[in-house]
Short mmCIF file of C-alpha atoms in Angstrom, two decimals:
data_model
loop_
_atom_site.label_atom_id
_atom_site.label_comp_id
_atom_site.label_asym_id
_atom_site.label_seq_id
_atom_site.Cartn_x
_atom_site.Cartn_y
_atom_site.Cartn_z
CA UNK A 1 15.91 4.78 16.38
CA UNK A 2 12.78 6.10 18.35
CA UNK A 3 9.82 7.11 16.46
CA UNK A 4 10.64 10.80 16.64
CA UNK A 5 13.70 10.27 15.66
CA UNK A 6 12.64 8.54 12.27
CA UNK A 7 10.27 11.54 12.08
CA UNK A 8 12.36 14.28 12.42
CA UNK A 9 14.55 12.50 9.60
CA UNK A 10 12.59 12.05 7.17
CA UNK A 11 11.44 15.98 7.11
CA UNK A 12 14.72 16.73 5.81
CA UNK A 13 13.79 15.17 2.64
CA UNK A 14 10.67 16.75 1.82
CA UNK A 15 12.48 19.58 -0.17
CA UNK A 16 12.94 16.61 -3.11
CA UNK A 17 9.73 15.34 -2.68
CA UNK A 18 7.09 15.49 -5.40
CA UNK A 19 3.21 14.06 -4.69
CA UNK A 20 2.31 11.03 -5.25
CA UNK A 21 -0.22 12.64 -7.99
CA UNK A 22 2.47 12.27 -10.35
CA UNK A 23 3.11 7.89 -9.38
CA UNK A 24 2.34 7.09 -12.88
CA UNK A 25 3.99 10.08 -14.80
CA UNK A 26 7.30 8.53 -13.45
CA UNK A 27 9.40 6.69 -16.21
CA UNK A 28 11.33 4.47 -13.57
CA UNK A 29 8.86 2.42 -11.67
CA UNK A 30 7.99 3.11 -7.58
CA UNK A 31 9.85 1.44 -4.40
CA UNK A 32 6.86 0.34 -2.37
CA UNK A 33 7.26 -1.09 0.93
CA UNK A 34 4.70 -3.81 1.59
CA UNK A 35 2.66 -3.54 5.06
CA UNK A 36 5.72 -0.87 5.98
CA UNK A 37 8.38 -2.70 6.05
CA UNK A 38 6.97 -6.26 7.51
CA UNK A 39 10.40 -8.18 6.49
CA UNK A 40 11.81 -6.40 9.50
CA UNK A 41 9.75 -4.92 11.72
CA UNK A 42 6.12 -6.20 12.21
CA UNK A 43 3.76 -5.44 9.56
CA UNK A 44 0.96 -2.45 9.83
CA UNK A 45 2.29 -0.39 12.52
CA UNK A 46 3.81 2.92 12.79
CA UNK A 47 7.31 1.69 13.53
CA UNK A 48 6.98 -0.97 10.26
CA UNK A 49 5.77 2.54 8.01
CA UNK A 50 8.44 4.41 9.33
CA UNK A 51 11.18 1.78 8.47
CA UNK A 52 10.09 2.04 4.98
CA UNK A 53 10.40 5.17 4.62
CA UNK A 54 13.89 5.67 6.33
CA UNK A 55 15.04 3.16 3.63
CA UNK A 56 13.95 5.30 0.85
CA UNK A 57 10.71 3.71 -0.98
CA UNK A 58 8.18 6.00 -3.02
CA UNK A 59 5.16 4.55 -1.22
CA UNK A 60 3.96 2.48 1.67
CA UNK A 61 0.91 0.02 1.55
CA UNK A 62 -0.96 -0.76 4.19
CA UNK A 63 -4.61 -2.36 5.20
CA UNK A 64 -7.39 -1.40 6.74
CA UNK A 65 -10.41 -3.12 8.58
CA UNK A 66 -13.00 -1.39 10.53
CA UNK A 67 -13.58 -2.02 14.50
CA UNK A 68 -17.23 -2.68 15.65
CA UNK A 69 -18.03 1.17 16.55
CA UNK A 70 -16.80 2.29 12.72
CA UNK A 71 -13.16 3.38 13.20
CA UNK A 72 -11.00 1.81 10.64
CA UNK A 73 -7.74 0.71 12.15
CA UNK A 74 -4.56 -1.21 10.27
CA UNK A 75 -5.03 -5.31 9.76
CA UNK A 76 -4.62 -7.09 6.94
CA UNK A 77 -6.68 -9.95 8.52
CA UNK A 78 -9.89 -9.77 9.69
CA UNK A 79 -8.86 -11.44 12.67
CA UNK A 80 -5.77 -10.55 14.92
CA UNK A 81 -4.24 -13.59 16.22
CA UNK A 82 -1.97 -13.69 13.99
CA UNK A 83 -0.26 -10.45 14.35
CA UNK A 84 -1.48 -9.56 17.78
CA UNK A 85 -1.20 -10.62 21.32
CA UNK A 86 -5.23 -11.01 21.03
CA UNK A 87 -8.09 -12.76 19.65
CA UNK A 88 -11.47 -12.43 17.75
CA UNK A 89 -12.07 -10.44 14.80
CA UNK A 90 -11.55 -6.77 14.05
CA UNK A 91 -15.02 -6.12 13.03
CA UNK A 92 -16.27 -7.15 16.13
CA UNK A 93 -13.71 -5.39 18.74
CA UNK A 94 -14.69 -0.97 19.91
CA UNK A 95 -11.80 1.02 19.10
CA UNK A 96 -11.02 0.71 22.99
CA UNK A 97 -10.87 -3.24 23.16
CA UNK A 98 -8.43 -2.57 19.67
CA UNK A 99 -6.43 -0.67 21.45
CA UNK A 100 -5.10 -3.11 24.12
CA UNK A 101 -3.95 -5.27 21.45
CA UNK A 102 -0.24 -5.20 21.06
CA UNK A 103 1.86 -6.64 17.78
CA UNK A 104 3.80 -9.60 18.54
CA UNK A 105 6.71 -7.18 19.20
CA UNK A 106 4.85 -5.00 21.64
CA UNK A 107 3.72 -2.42 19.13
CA UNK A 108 0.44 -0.54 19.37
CA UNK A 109 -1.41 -0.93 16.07
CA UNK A 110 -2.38 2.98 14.76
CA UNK A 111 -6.30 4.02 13.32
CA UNK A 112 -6.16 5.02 9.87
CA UNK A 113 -6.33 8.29 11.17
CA UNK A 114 -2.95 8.11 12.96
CA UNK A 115 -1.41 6.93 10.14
CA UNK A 116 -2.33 9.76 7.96
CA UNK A 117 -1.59 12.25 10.64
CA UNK A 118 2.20 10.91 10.73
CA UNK A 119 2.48 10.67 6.93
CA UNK A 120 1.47 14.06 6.08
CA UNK A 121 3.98 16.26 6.13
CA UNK A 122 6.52 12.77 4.76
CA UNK A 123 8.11 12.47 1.75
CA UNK A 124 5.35 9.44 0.59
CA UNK A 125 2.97 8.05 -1.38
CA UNK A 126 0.22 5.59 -0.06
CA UNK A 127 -1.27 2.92 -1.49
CA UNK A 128 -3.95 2.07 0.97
CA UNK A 129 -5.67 -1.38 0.74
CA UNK A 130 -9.19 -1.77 2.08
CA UNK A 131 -9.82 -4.91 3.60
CA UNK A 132 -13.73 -3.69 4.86
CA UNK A 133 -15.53 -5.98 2.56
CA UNK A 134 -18.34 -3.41 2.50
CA UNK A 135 -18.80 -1.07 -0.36
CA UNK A 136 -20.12 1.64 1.24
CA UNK A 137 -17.37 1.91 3.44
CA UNK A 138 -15.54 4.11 0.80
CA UNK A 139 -16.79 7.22 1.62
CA UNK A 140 -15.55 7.29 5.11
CA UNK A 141 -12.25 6.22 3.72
CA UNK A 142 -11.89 9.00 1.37
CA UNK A 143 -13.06 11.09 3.78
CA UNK A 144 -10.39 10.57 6.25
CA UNK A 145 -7.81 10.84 3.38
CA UNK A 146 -9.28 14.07 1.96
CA UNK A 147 -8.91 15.29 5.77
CA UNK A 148 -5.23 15.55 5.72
CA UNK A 149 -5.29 16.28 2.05
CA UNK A 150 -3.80 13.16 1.33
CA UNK A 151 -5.85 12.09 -1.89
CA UNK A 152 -3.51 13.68 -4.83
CA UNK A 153 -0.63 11.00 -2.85
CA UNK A 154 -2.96 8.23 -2.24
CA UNK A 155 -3.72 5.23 -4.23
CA UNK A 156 -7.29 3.22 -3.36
CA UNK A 157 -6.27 -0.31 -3.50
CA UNK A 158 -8.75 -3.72 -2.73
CA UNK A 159 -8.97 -6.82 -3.81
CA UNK A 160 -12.99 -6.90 -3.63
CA UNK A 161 -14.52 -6.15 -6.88
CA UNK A 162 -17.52 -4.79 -5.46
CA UNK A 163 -15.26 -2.59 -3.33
CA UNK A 164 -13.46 -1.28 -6.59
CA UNK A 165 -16.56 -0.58 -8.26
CA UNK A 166 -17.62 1.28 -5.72
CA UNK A 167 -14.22 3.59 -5.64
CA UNK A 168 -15.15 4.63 -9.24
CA UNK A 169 -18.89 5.02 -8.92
CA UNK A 170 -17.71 7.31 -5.28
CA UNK A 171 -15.04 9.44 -7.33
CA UNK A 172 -13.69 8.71 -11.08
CA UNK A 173 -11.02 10.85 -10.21
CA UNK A 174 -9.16 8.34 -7.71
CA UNK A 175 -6.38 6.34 -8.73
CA UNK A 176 -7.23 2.71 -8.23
CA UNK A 177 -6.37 -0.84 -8.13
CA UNK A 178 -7.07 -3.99 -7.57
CA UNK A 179 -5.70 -7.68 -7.65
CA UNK A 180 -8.68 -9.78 -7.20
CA UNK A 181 -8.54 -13.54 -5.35
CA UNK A 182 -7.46 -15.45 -8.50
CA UNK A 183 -4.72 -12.90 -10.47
CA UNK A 184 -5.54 -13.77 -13.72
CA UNK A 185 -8.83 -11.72 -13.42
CA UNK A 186 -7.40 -8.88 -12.97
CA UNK A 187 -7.18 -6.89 -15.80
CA UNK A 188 -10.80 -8.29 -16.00
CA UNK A 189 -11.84 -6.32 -13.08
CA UNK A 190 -9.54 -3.56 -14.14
CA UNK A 191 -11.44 -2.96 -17.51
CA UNK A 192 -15.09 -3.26 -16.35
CA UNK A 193 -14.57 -1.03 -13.16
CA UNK A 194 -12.69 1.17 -15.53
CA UNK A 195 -10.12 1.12 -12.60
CA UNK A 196 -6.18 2.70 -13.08
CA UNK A 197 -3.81 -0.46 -12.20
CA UNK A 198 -3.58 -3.89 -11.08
CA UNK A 199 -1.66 -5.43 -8.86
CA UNK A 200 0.00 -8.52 -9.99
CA UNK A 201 1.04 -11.28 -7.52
CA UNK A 202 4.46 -12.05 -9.08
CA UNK A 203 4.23 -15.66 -10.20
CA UNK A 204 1.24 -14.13 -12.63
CA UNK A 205 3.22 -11.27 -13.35
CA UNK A 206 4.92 -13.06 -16.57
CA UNK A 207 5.77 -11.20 -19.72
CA UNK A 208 2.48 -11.83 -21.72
CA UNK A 209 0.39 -10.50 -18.36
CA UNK A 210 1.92 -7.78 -18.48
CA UNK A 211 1.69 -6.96 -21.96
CA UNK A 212 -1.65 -7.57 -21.90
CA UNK A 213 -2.32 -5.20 -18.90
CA UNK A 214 -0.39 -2.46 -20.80
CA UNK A 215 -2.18 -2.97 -24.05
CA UNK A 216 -5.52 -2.53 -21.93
CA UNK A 217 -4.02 1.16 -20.70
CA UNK A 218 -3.36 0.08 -17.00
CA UNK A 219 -0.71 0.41 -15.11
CA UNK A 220 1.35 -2.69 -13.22
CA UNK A 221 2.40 -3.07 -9.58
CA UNK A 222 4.14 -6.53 -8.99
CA UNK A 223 3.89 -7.85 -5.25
CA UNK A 224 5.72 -9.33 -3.21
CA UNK A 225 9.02 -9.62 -4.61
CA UNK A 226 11.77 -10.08 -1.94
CA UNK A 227 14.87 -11.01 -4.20
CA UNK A 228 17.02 -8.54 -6.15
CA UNK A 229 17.49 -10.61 -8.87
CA UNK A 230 13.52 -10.85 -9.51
CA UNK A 231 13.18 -6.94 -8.98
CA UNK A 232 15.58 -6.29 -11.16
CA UNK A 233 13.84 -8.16 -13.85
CA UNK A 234 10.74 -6.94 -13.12
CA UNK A 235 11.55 -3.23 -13.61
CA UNK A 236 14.56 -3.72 -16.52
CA UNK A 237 13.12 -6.57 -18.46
CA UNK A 238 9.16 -5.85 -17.88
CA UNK A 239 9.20 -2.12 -16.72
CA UNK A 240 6.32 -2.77 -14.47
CA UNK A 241 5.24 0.53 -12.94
CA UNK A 242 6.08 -0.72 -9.04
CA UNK A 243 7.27 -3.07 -6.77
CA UNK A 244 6.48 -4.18 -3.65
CA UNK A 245 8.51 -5.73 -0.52
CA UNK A 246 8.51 -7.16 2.71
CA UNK A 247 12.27 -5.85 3.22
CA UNK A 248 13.01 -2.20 1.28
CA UNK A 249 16.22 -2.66 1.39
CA UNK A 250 16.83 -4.86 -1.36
CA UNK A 251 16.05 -2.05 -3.76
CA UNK A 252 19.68 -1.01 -2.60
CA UNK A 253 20.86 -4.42 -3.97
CA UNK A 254 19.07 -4.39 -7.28
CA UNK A 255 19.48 -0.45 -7.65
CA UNK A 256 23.01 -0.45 -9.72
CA UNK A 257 21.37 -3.33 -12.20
CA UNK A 258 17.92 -1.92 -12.36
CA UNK A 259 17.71 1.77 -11.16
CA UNK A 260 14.13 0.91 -9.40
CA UNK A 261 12.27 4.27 -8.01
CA UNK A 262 15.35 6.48 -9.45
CA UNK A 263 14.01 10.02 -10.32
#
């Protein structure tokens, strides 16, 4: 389906759609495709976000590093080889030189900016992960997002502790998470930032991790789990708050066992 296509789509559902400022008022927990949908389409570009949607999740995550003349643009590495057709680092690429770069598909790989201009008016919560390991690169982030009026459906997401305190210290208001280089510091993190949620890598996420998360008033994402077996038990048997995957449409699988992202 072309791009336009998918678009035109997924307006039709907005009428059920409520914003993402509700994501942890939800008693079922949230369908979140991982990169877009990188299981089947490649990960951080329009076409990957778009898949995701099409096959029903409550939120996409992406990344975002910044190009050499300040435009942040989607990576999750800070170097492109391997999800491009080019080499070198992000960081020290204009936005023009970024823009030659194709995926390994032939995609072009959207700004932030893009992004946010397509997801707008979609039925879709974000949960946007900075990569930039520079705090005080969060007020140009939030000030994209508040742009398109995009913050109530947006959740600021890093694995940088210094870049998590700095979300708080910026705006107390945003919902934030983290899930730091070694999981088990997580809630950690998440209690002296006074951040919202962590994000669990799912070998971590085991029963007493979770408990312990909850007890500490956060809430839990679980990434990446690409069996239906395993998101089933993550949403009936721990009742994590979300899950995230590489391929969205195994929440069809696990959906008549575990009634993930149901409203």
């Amino acid at each position: 389906m072309k791009k336009a296509g998918m678009i035109f789509g997924l307006l039709l559902l907005l009428a059920g759609f409520s914003a993402n400022a509700q994501i942890w008022k939800q008693s079922t927990c949230l369908k979140i495709g991982h990169r877009g949908a990188r299981g089947l389409l490649d990960e951080n570009t329009m076409e990957s976000l778009l898949k995701a949607i099409e096959l029903g999740v409550d939120d996409v995550e992406f990344d975002i590093q910044r190009t050499k003349d300040g435009v942040f643009v989607l990576m999750h590495d800070p170097t492109v080889e391997r999800t491009t057709n080019g080499q070198g680092a992000v960081s020290g690429m204009t936005l023009a030189e970024f823009k030659q770069l194709k995926s390994k598909s032939g995609y072009s790989i959207p700004t932030l900016e893009e992004v946010l201009q397509v997801l707008k008016p979609l039925p879709v919560g974000i949960i946007l992960d900075i990569k930039v390991t520079d705090p005080k690169c969060v007020p140009a982030v939030y000030a994209l997002v508040d742009k398109y009026g995009l913050v109530s459906r947006t959740v600021f997401e890093t694995s940088y502790p210094k870049v998590a305190k700095a979300i708080e210290e910026f705006n107390p208001e945003l919902v934030s998470a983290i899930y730091p280089a070694w999981p088990p510091s997580a809630i950690y993190y998440a209690k002296k930032y006074k951040l919202d949620c962590v994000s669990l890598y799912y070998p971590f996420a085991n029963p007493l991790e979770v408990k312990r998360a909850r007890k500490a008033g956060f809430k839990v994402v679980v990434w990446t789990v690409d069996k239906p077996g395993k998101i089933s038990y993550f949403a009936n048997k721990l009742k994590v708050d979300g899950i995230m995957t590489d391929d969205p449409n195994l929440f069809k699988a696990a959906d008549a066992d575990c009634g993930c992202g149901k409203r």
